[in-house]
Each structure stands twice: as structure tokens, then as C-alpha cells.
């Protein structure tokens, strides 16, 4: 099993939209609707933002949305705000009760 | 509100065994809906799933760590634990415990397998 592939960094200006990709294989991302996304501010624990590819937990802003095409999942943040600056991690179920994370993406709000 | 708290030594010598405990409050660890997971993060790097266990004791591990990992559960104290043997500097990381939604079927759709509550994490440094 190899880690999922995420860009190391992305950036955007306030009010813009950005998309973070998460690429896996047909054995993980492409096989299940089980990709989740986590936001992590410096020195803090990760926070669940998206689960089961596209679902948003209660309390998470609707500016955050998830999608998937083939072996690549994506997290889109619309109407960027300064508070969105954080690291974002994707995670996928990989079968046999195993999970894979991506390397994480640092989002900078310019 | 569910809370998880990691505890254990912050410094472990190389070749020895790292031991951590996660105490769950605000909810029971004895639920068929959840696994209880361990995730780690080397400073400045990404997250890595270590393993998850069920309250019955069934455990599932990252294949890359499986030979060195043992997990256990103490339902009477609402705790679960991690042991990682033969540690090296590469095991220096923040270690998090988290609640892991178990997989269920809704028709043909398999659901779950995400972490919805996390502890604050504890930094474990391996010294030579």
C-alpha cells in the first residue's frame, strides 16, 4: 500500500475557490465511496470535514464540498476565508479494514 | 460530547517499546458502531493510520507496521491502548487516538470508515 497523492501546497485569495486533489488507485479511492477529508490547523488535532466522498458533518460550512472521479477525489473550498488556511488530509478505505492517508496539502490564503 | 485523551511517556529509547493509552469519556467504548483507532504524524509530515480495534478485541493494522504493533481494549475503564515495539527515530511523531466509524452496508452501498472524534495528540520522541 502506498500513500495517496496530494499536492504539497495550494493557494488562493479570499473569496476565490480552490480544489485539492487526492489520487489513489482502483484498489482504494476508485473502489469505494469512502474518502474522507480532514482539516488541521497548526498544533491542533485533525477535524473531519467530508466523509463518504461527498457528505458533510453537521456544523461544517457548506463552502466545503467533496467529489470524486475514477481514482481521484477532490476537496473544493469556495469563498475562501482566512480561517481556511490549514493543512488538509485525505483518507481512503483500502479494503480488509485498512485505511490510507495522503501526504497532506498546505492551503495558504493570500 | 465525546472526548478522547492520549496518555503515556513522551520519551522512549530506541529499540524499546512505545506504550500509549487513550481514555474515552462522554460515551461508551463498547459499541458495535465504532472501532477505535490510532493515527500518527511525524513532525511536519502527513498522517499515517496505525491500526483500529473493536471493543471485542478484534484488531486491524497498517501492513507496514503490523509486525511491531499490538492494540488492546479495557472496557471496564473505557480505554484502549497501543504498543509499538523496537522503535527507532522514524517512530518519533504525534500520536492521536480517534473514533473510527465501522463499515456497514446500506443496500449495496458500503459506508463508514472515517474518524469523527480525535484526541489532542501526544508527542512521542525516540531517543538514541
PDB file of C-alpha atoms in Angstrom:
ATOM      1  CA  UNK A   1       0.000   0.000   0.000  1.00  0.00           C
ATOM      2  CA  UNK A   2       1.297   3.459  -0.921  1.00  0.00           C
ATOM      3  CA  UNK A   3       0.097   6.749   0.486  1.00  0.00           C
ATOM      4  CA  UNK A   4      -2.474   8.664  -1.524  1.00  0.00           C
ATOM      5  CA  UNK A   5      -1.035  11.524  -3.587  1.00  0.00           C
ATOM      6  CA  UNK A   6      -1.888  15.110  -2.743  1.00  0.00           C
ATOM      7  CA  UNK A   7      -0.242  18.348  -3.921  1.00  0.00           C
ATOM      8  CA  UNK A   8       2.128  19.696  -1.286  1.00  0.00           C
ATOM      9  CA  UNK A   9       0.581  23.140  -1.393  1.00  0.00           C
ATOM     10  CA  UNK A  10      -2.203  25.206  -2.916  1.00  0.00           C
ATOM     11  CA  UNK A  11      -3.090  28.840  -2.510  1.00  0.00           C
ATOM     12  CA  UNK A  12      -5.909  31.238  -3.233  1.00  0.00           C
ATOM     13  CA  UNK A  13      -7.164  34.705  -2.453  1.00  0.00           C
ATOM     14  CA  UNK A  14     -10.091  35.458  -0.153  1.00  0.00           C
ATOM     15  CA  UNK A  15     -13.384  34.841  -1.912  1.00  0.00           C
ATOM     16  CA  UNK A  16     -11.900  32.526  -4.517  1.00  0.00           C
ATOM     17  CA  UNK A  17     -12.412  28.772  -4.827  1.00  0.00           C
ATOM     18  CA  UNK A  18      -9.662  26.179  -4.639  1.00  0.00           C
ATOM     19  CA  UNK A  19      -9.592  22.441  -5.218  1.00  0.00           C
ATOM     20  CA  UNK A  20      -7.274  19.898  -3.599  1.00  0.00           C
ATOM     21  CA  UNK A  21      -6.837  16.568  -5.351  1.00  0.00           C
ATOM     22  CA  UNK A  22      -6.205  13.166  -3.798  1.00  0.00           C
ATOM     23  CA  UNK A  23      -5.125  10.401  -6.149  1.00  0.00           C
ATOM     24  CA  UNK A  24      -5.165   6.737  -5.290  1.00  0.00           C
ATOM     25  CA  UNK A  25      -5.718   3.522  -7.197  1.00  0.00           C
ATOM     26  CA  UNK A  26      -8.535   1.239  -8.274  1.00  0.00           C
ATOM     27  CA  UNK A  27      -7.903  -0.746  -5.066  1.00  0.00           C
ATOM     28  CA  UNK A  28      -8.715   2.136  -2.738  1.00  0.00           C
ATOM     29  CA  UNK A  29     -10.136   5.500  -3.874  1.00  0.00           C
ATOM     30  CA  UNK A  30     -11.624   4.004  -7.029  1.00  0.00           C
ATOM     31  CA  UNK A  31     -13.213   1.004  -5.328  1.00  0.00           C
ATOM     32  CA  UNK A  32     -15.261   2.554  -2.550  1.00  0.00           C
ATOM     33  CA  UNK A  33     -17.256   5.693  -1.784  1.00  0.00           C
ATOM     34  CA  UNK A  34     -15.187   6.023   1.371  1.00  0.00           C
ATOM     35  CA  UNK A  35     -12.891   9.010   1.032  1.00  0.00           C
ATOM     36  CA  UNK A  36     -12.777  11.413   3.959  1.00  0.00           C
ATOM     37  CA  UNK A  37     -11.096  14.800   4.343  1.00  0.00           C
ATOM     38  CA  UNK A  38      -9.614  16.401   7.450  1.00  0.00           C
ATOM     39  CA  UNK A  39      -8.633  19.987   8.230  1.00  0.00           C
ATOM     40  CA  UNK A  40      -5.717  20.545  10.594  1.00  0.00           C
ATOM     41  CA  UNK A  41      -4.664  23.904  11.960  1.00  0.00           C
ATOM     42  CA  UNK A  42      -1.111  24.221  13.356  1.00  0.00           C
ATOM     43  CA  UNK A  43      -0.732  22.486  16.693  1.00  0.00           C
ATOM     44  CA  UNK A  44      -4.268  21.097  16.580  1.00  0.00           C
ATOM     45  CA  UNK A  45      -5.839  17.713  16.002  1.00  0.00           C
ATOM     46  CA  UNK A  46      -7.393  16.963  12.603  1.00  0.00           C
ATOM     47  CA  UNK A  47     -11.091  17.777  12.136  1.00  0.00           C
ATOM     48  CA  UNK A  48     -13.451  15.794   9.904  1.00  0.00           C
ATOM     49  CA  UNK A  49     -14.720  17.943   7.016  1.00  0.00           C
ATOM     50  CA  UNK A  50     -16.035  15.418   4.447  1.00  0.00           C
ATOM     51  CA  UNK A  51     -16.863  11.711   4.703  1.00  0.00           C
ATOM     52  CA  UNK A  52     -18.081   9.028   2.302  1.00  0.00           C
ATOM     53  CA  UNK A  53     -16.743  11.076  -0.629  1.00  0.00           C
ATOM     54  CA  UNK A  54     -19.290  13.889  -0.531  1.00  0.00           C
ATOM     55  CA  UNK A  55     -21.055  14.120   2.841  1.00  0.00           C
ATOM     56  CA  UNK A  56     -20.566  16.999   5.253  1.00  0.00           C
ATOM     57  CA  UNK A  57     -20.792  16.505   9.045  1.00  0.00           C
ATOM     58  CA  UNK A  58     -23.160  18.713  10.960  1.00  0.00           C
ATOM     59  CA  UNK A  59     -21.524  22.069  11.698  1.00  0.00           C
ATOM     60  CA  UNK A  60     -19.144  22.083   8.727  1.00  0.00           C
ATOM     61  CA  UNK A  61     -19.653  25.029   6.393  1.00  0.00           C
ATOM     62  CA  UNK A  62     -21.317  24.297   3.047  1.00  0.00           C
ATOM     63  CA  UNK A  63     -18.363  26.101   1.455  1.00  0.00           C
ATOM     64  CA  UNK A  64     -16.608  22.734   1.731  1.00  0.00           C
ATOM     65  CA  UNK A  65     -17.562  20.048  -0.779  1.00  0.00           C
ATOM     66  CA  UNK A  66     -16.192  16.709  -1.879  1.00  0.00           C
ATOM     67  CA  UNK A  67     -16.291  14.919  -5.210  1.00  0.00           C
ATOM     68  CA  UNK A  68     -14.638  12.019  -6.987  1.00  0.00           C
ATOM     69  CA  UNK A  69     -13.828  10.887 -10.498  1.00  0.00           C
ATOM     70  CA  UNK A  70     -12.259   7.488 -11.002  1.00  0.00           C
ATOM     71  CA  UNK A  71      -9.249   7.128  -8.724  1.00  0.00           C
ATOM     72  CA  UNK A  72      -9.058  10.830  -7.823  1.00  0.00           C
ATOM     73  CA  UNK A  73     -11.046  12.509  -5.078  1.00  0.00           C
ATOM     74  CA  UNK A  74     -11.239  16.258  -4.659  1.00  0.00           C
ATOM     75  CA  UNK A  75     -11.996  18.761  -1.922  1.00  0.00           C
ATOM     76  CA  UNK A  76     -13.285  22.142  -3.047  1.00  0.00           C
ATOM     77  CA  UNK A  77     -13.435  25.173  -0.798  1.00  0.00           C
ATOM     78  CA  UNK A  78     -15.473  28.055  -2.144  1.00  0.00           C
ATOM     79  CA  UNK A  79     -15.496  31.642  -0.892  1.00  0.00           C
ATOM     80  CA  UNK A  80     -12.057  31.241   0.696  1.00  0.00           C
ATOM     81  CA  UNK A  81     -11.653  32.793   4.113  1.00  0.00           C
ATOM     82  CA  UNK A  82      -8.541  33.472   6.157  1.00  0.00           C
ATOM     83  CA  UNK A  83      -9.626  30.842   8.702  1.00  0.00           C
ATOM     84  CA  UNK A  84      -9.476  28.159   5.984  1.00  0.00           C
ATOM     85  CA  UNK A  85      -5.669  28.382   5.962  1.00  0.00           C
ATOM     86  CA  UNK A  86      -4.624  24.976   7.275  1.00  0.00           C
ATOM     87  CA  UNK A  87      -3.350  21.565   6.229  1.00  0.00           C
ATOM     88  CA  UNK A  88      -5.821  19.240   4.534  1.00  0.00           C
ATOM     89  CA  UNK A  89      -5.513  15.457   4.566  1.00  0.00           C
ATOM     90  CA  UNK A  90      -7.447  12.908   2.539  1.00  0.00           C
ATOM     91  CA  UNK A  91      -8.038   9.345   3.646  1.00  0.00           C
ATOM     92  CA  UNK A  92      -9.467   6.337   1.823  1.00  0.00           C
ATOM     93  CA  UNK A  93     -10.649   2.896   2.811  1.00  0.00           C
ATOM     94  CA  UNK A  94      -8.392   0.349   1.123  1.00  0.00           C
ATOM     95  CA  UNK A  95     -10.196  -2.912   1.857  1.00  0.00           C
ATOM     96  CA  UNK A  96      -9.827  -5.520   4.636  1.00  0.00           C
ATOM     97  CA  UNK A  97     -10.334  -2.865   7.319  1.00  0.00           C
ATOM     98  CA  UNK A  98      -7.276  -0.834   6.319  1.00  0.00           C
ATOM     99  CA  UNK A  99      -7.036   2.890   5.693  1.00  0.00           C
ATOM    100  CA  UNK A 100      -4.663   5.067   3.688  1.00  0.00           C
ATOM    101  CA  UNK A 101      -3.899   8.746   4.165  1.00  0.00           C
ATOM    102  CA  UNK A 102      -2.463  11.219   1.692  1.00  0.00           C
ATOM    103  CA  UNK A 103       0.654  13.241   2.378  1.00  0.00           C
ATOM    104  CA  UNK A 104      -1.338  16.358   3.218  1.00  0.00           C
ATOM    105  CA  UNK A 105      -1.746  19.707   1.436  1.00  0.00           C
ATOM    106  CA  UNK A 106      -0.915  23.092   2.907  1.00  0.00           C
ATOM    107  CA  UNK A 107      -3.509  25.709   1.945  1.00  0.00           C
ATOM    108  CA  UNK A 108      -2.340  29.308   2.001  1.00  0.00           C
ATOM    109  CA  UNK A 109      -4.880  32.125   1.827  1.00  0.00           C
ATOM    110  CA  UNK A 110      -3.081  35.019   0.170  1.00  0.00           C
TER     111      UNK A 110
ATOM    112  CA  UNK B   1     -19.770  15.369  23.997  1.00  0.00           C
ATOM    113  CA  UNK B   2     -17.339  12.549  23.320  1.00  0.00           C
ATOM    114  CA  UNK B   3     -13.761  13.235  24.342  1.00  0.00           C
ATOM    115  CA  UNK B   4     -10.587  11.225  23.838  1.00  0.00           C
ATOM    116  CA  UNK B   5      -7.310  11.787  25.676  1.00  0.00           C
ATOM    117  CA  UNK B   6      -3.967  10.162  24.937  1.00  0.00           C
ATOM    118  CA  UNK B   7      -1.505   9.467  27.741  1.00  0.00           C
ATOM    119  CA  UNK B   8       1.909   7.881  28.031  1.00  0.00           C
ATOM    120  CA  UNK B   9       5.645   8.614  28.096  1.00  0.00           C
ATOM    121  CA  UNK B  10       6.808  11.441  25.862  1.00  0.00           C
ATOM    122  CA  UNK B  11      10.284   9.973  25.528  1.00  0.00           C
ATOM    123  CA  UNK B  12      11.164   6.401  24.581  1.00  0.00           C
ATOM    124  CA  UNK B  13      14.607   4.925  23.988  1.00  0.00           C
ATOM    125  CA  UNK B  14      15.445   3.373  20.654  1.00  0.00           C
ATOM    126  CA  UNK B  15      14.814  -0.398  20.447  1.00  0.00           C
ATOM    127  CA  UNK B  16      12.320  -0.227  23.337  1.00  0.00           C
ATOM    128  CA  UNK B  17       8.520  -0.352  23.246  1.00  0.00           C
ATOM    129  CA  UNK B  18       6.258   2.681  22.970  1.00  0.00           C
ATOM    130  CA  UNK B  19       3.079   2.387  25.045  1.00  0.00           C
ATOM    131  CA  UNK B  20       0.122   4.773  24.913  1.00  0.00           C
ATOM    132  CA  UNK B  21      -3.382   4.712  26.336  1.00  0.00           C
ATOM    133  CA  UNK B  22      -6.466   6.544  25.109  1.00  0.00           C
ATOM    134  CA  UNK B  23      -9.202   7.307  27.642  1.00  0.00           C
ATOM    135  CA  UNK B  24     -12.690   7.839  26.245  1.00  0.00           C
ATOM    136  CA  UNK B  25     -15.213   9.977  28.112  1.00  0.00           C
ATOM    137  CA  UNK B  26     -18.740  11.062  27.262  1.00  0.00           C
ATOM    138  CA  UNK B  27     -19.584   7.765  25.584  1.00  0.00           C
ATOM    139  CA  UNK B  28     -19.033   4.038  25.842  1.00  0.00           C
ATOM    140  CA  UNK B  29     -16.201   2.262  24.110  1.00  0.00           C
ATOM    141  CA  UNK B  30     -18.394  -0.858  23.989  1.00  0.00           C
ATOM    142  CA  UNK B  31     -20.367  -0.041  20.851  1.00  0.00           C
ATOM    143  CA  UNK B  32     -20.778  -2.135  17.749  1.00  0.00           C
ATOM    144  CA  UNK B  33     -20.946   1.042  15.652  1.00  0.00           C
ATOM    145  CA  UNK B  34     -17.350   2.085  16.160  1.00  0.00           C
ATOM    146  CA  UNK B  35     -13.774   0.986  16.010  1.00  0.00           C
ATOM    147  CA  UNK B  36     -11.163   2.886  17.995  1.00  0.00           C
ATOM    148  CA  UNK B  37      -8.136   3.990  16.042  1.00  0.00           C
ATOM    149  CA  UNK B  38      -4.547   5.140  16.344  1.00  0.00           C
ATOM    150  CA  UNK B  39      -3.029   7.578  13.851  1.00  0.00           C
ATOM    151  CA  UNK B  40       0.406   9.196  13.931  1.00  0.00           C
ATOM    152  CA  UNK B  41       2.051  12.218  12.343  1.00  0.00           C
ATOM    153  CA  UNK B  42       5.827  12.768  12.240  1.00  0.00           C
ATOM    154  CA  UNK B  43       6.599  16.459  12.788  1.00  0.00           C
ATOM    155  CA  UNK B  44       5.996  18.393   9.581  1.00  0.00           C
ATOM    156  CA  UNK B  45       4.641  15.340   7.721  1.00  0.00           C
ATOM    157  CA  UNK B  46       1.347  13.703   6.840  1.00  0.00           C
ATOM    158  CA  UNK B  47      -0.920  11.389   8.804  1.00  0.00           C
ATOM    159  CA  UNK B  48      -0.407   7.624   8.940  1.00  0.00           C
ATOM    160  CA  UNK B  49      -3.039   5.148  10.096  1.00  0.00           C
ATOM    161  CA  UNK B  50      -1.519   2.710  12.600  1.00  0.00           C
ATOM    162  CA  UNK B  51      -4.474   0.492  13.387  1.00  0.00           C
ATOM    163  CA  UNK B  52      -8.010   0.209  14.719  1.00  0.00           C
ATOM    164  CA  UNK B  53      -9.654  -2.126  17.170  1.00  0.00           C
ATOM    165  CA  UNK B  54     -13.122  -3.191  18.122  1.00  0.00           C
ATOM    166  CA  UNK B  55     -14.326  -3.345  21.741  1.00  0.00           C
ATOM    167  CA  UNK B  56     -14.361  -7.139  21.466  1.00  0.00           C
ATOM    168  CA  UNK B  57     -10.604  -7.037  20.854  1.00  0.00           C
ATOM    169  CA  UNK B  58     -10.567  -7.628  17.095  1.00  0.00           C
ATOM    170  CA  UNK B  59      -7.717  -5.544  15.688  1.00  0.00           C
ATOM    171  CA  UNK B  60      -6.690  -4.335  12.244  1.00  0.00           C
ATOM    172  CA  UNK B  61      -3.275  -2.912  11.468  1.00  0.00           C
ATOM    173  CA  UNK B  62      -1.385  -0.987   8.806  1.00  0.00           C
ATOM    174  CA  UNK B  63       0.528  -3.736   6.927  1.00  0.00           C
ATOM    175  CA  UNK B  64       3.730  -1.687   7.115  1.00  0.00           C
ATOM    176  CA  UNK B  65       3.610  -1.638  10.943  1.00  0.00           C
ATOM    177  CA  UNK B  66       1.804  -4.907  11.638  1.00  0.00           C
ATOM    178  CA  UNK B  67       4.856  -6.814  12.852  1.00  0.00           C
ATOM    179  CA  UNK B  68       5.514  -4.248  15.610  1.00  0.00           C
ATOM    180  CA  UNK B  69       2.011  -3.168  16.686  1.00  0.00           C
ATOM    181  CA  UNK B  70      -0.270  -4.528  19.373  1.00  0.00           C
ATOM    182  CA  UNK B  71      -3.535  -2.946  20.477  1.00  0.00           C
ATOM    183  CA  UNK B  72      -5.823  -3.791  23.366  1.00  0.00           C
ATOM    184  CA  UNK B  73      -9.039  -2.584  24.951  1.00  0.00           C
ATOM    185  CA  UNK B  74     -10.103  -2.174  28.585  1.00  0.00           C
ATOM    186  CA  UNK B  75     -13.868  -1.795  28.562  1.00  0.00           C
ATOM    187  CA  UNK B  76     -14.125  -1.503  32.353  1.00  0.00           C
ATOM    188  CA  UNK B  77     -12.094   1.715  32.252  1.00  0.00           C
ATOM    189  CA  UNK B  78     -13.291   2.858  28.812  1.00  0.00           C
ATOM    190  CA  UNK B  79      -9.732   2.816  27.499  1.00  0.00           C
ATOM    191  CA  UNK B  80      -7.779   1.346  24.624  1.00  0.00           C
ATOM    192  CA  UNK B  81      -4.039   1.052  24.207  1.00  0.00           C
ATOM    193  CA  UNK B  82      -1.226   0.920  21.669  1.00  0.00           C
ATOM    194  CA  UNK B  83       2.126  -0.802  21.917  1.00  0.00           C
ATOM    195  CA  UNK B  84       4.784  -0.311  19.234  1.00  0.00           C
ATOM    196  CA  UNK B  85       7.913  -2.378  19.654  1.00  0.00           C
ATOM    197  CA  UNK B  86      11.525  -1.922  18.536  1.00  0.00           C
ATOM    198  CA  UNK B  87      11.124   1.805  17.991  1.00  0.00           C
ATOM    199  CA  UNK B  88      13.585   3.931  16.030  1.00  0.00           C
ATOM    200  CA  UNK B  89      13.902   7.654  15.355  1.00  0.00           C
ATOM    201  CA  UNK B  90      11.453   7.181  12.482  1.00  0.00           C
ATOM    202  CA  UNK B  91       8.737   6.497  15.048  1.00  0.00           C
ATOM    203  CA  UNK B  92       9.068   9.987  16.530  1.00  0.00           C
ATOM    204  CA  UNK B  93       5.650  11.520  15.921  1.00  0.00           C
ATOM    205  CA  UNK B  94       2.479  12.981  17.294  1.00  0.00           C
ATOM    206  CA  UNK B  95       0.220  10.061  18.167  1.00  0.00           C
ATOM    207  CA  UNK B  96      -3.543  10.541  18.000  1.00  0.00           C
ATOM    208  CA  UNK B  97      -6.397   8.318  19.083  1.00  0.00           C
ATOM    209  CA  UNK B  98      -9.726   8.677  17.305  1.00  0.00           C
ATOM    210  CA  UNK B  99     -13.174   7.146  16.954  1.00  0.00           C
ATOM    211  CA  UNK B 100     -13.471   5.190  13.702  1.00  0.00           C
ATOM    212  CA  UNK B 101     -16.925   4.571  12.217  1.00  0.00           C
ATOM    213  CA  UNK B 102     -17.151   0.911  11.377  1.00  0.00           C
ATOM    214  CA  UNK B 103     -18.226  -0.189   7.926  1.00  0.00           C
ATOM    215  CA  UNK B 104     -21.877  -1.003   7.318  1.00  0.00           C
ATOM    216  CA  UNK B 105     -23.978  -1.793   4.273  1.00  0.00           C
ATOM    217  CA  UNK B 106     -26.966   0.265   3.195  1.00  0.00           C
ATOM    218  CA  UNK B 107     -28.292  -1.798   0.334  1.00  0.00           C
ATOM    219  CA  UNK B 108     -25.286  -2.265  -1.944  1.00  0.00           C
ATOM    220  CA  UNK B 109     -23.505   0.796  -0.577  1.00  0.00           C
ATOM    221  CA  UNK B 110     -20.669   0.258   1.924  1.00  0.00           C
ATOM    222  CA  UNK B 111     -20.473   3.155   4.358  1.00  0.00           C
ATOM    223  CA  UNK B 112     -18.319   4.352   7.253  1.00  0.00           C
ATOM    224  CA  UNK B 113     -14.586   4.168   7.768  1.00  0.00           C
ATOM    225  CA  UNK B 114     -13.840   7.709   8.814  1.00  0.00           C
ATOM    226  CA  UNK B 115     -12.609   9.338  12.035  1.00  0.00           C
ATOM    227  CA  UNK B 116     -15.136  11.686  13.617  1.00  0.00           C
ATOM    228  CA  UNK B 117     -13.676  12.415  17.059  1.00  0.00           C
ATOM    229  CA  UNK B 118      -9.975  12.862  17.766  1.00  0.00           C
ATOM    230  CA  UNK B 119      -7.838  13.274  20.842  1.00  0.00           C
ATOM    231  CA  UNK B 120      -5.491  16.256  21.085  1.00  0.00           C
ATOM    232  CA  UNK B 121      -2.488  14.072  20.393  1.00  0.00           C
ATOM    233  CA  UNK B 122       0.686  13.357  22.292  1.00  0.00           C
ATOM    234  CA  UNK B 123       4.246  13.808  21.046  1.00  0.00           C
ATOM    235  CA  UNK B 124       6.479  10.792  21.445  1.00  0.00           C
ATOM    236  CA  UNK B 125      10.180  11.280  20.829  1.00  0.00           C
ATOM    237  CA  UNK B 126      12.504   8.320  20.333  1.00  0.00           C
ATOM    238  CA  UNK B 127      15.981   8.951  21.702  1.00  0.00           C
ATOM    239  CA  UNK B 128      19.111   7.082  20.661  1.00  0.00           C
TER     240      UNK B 128
END
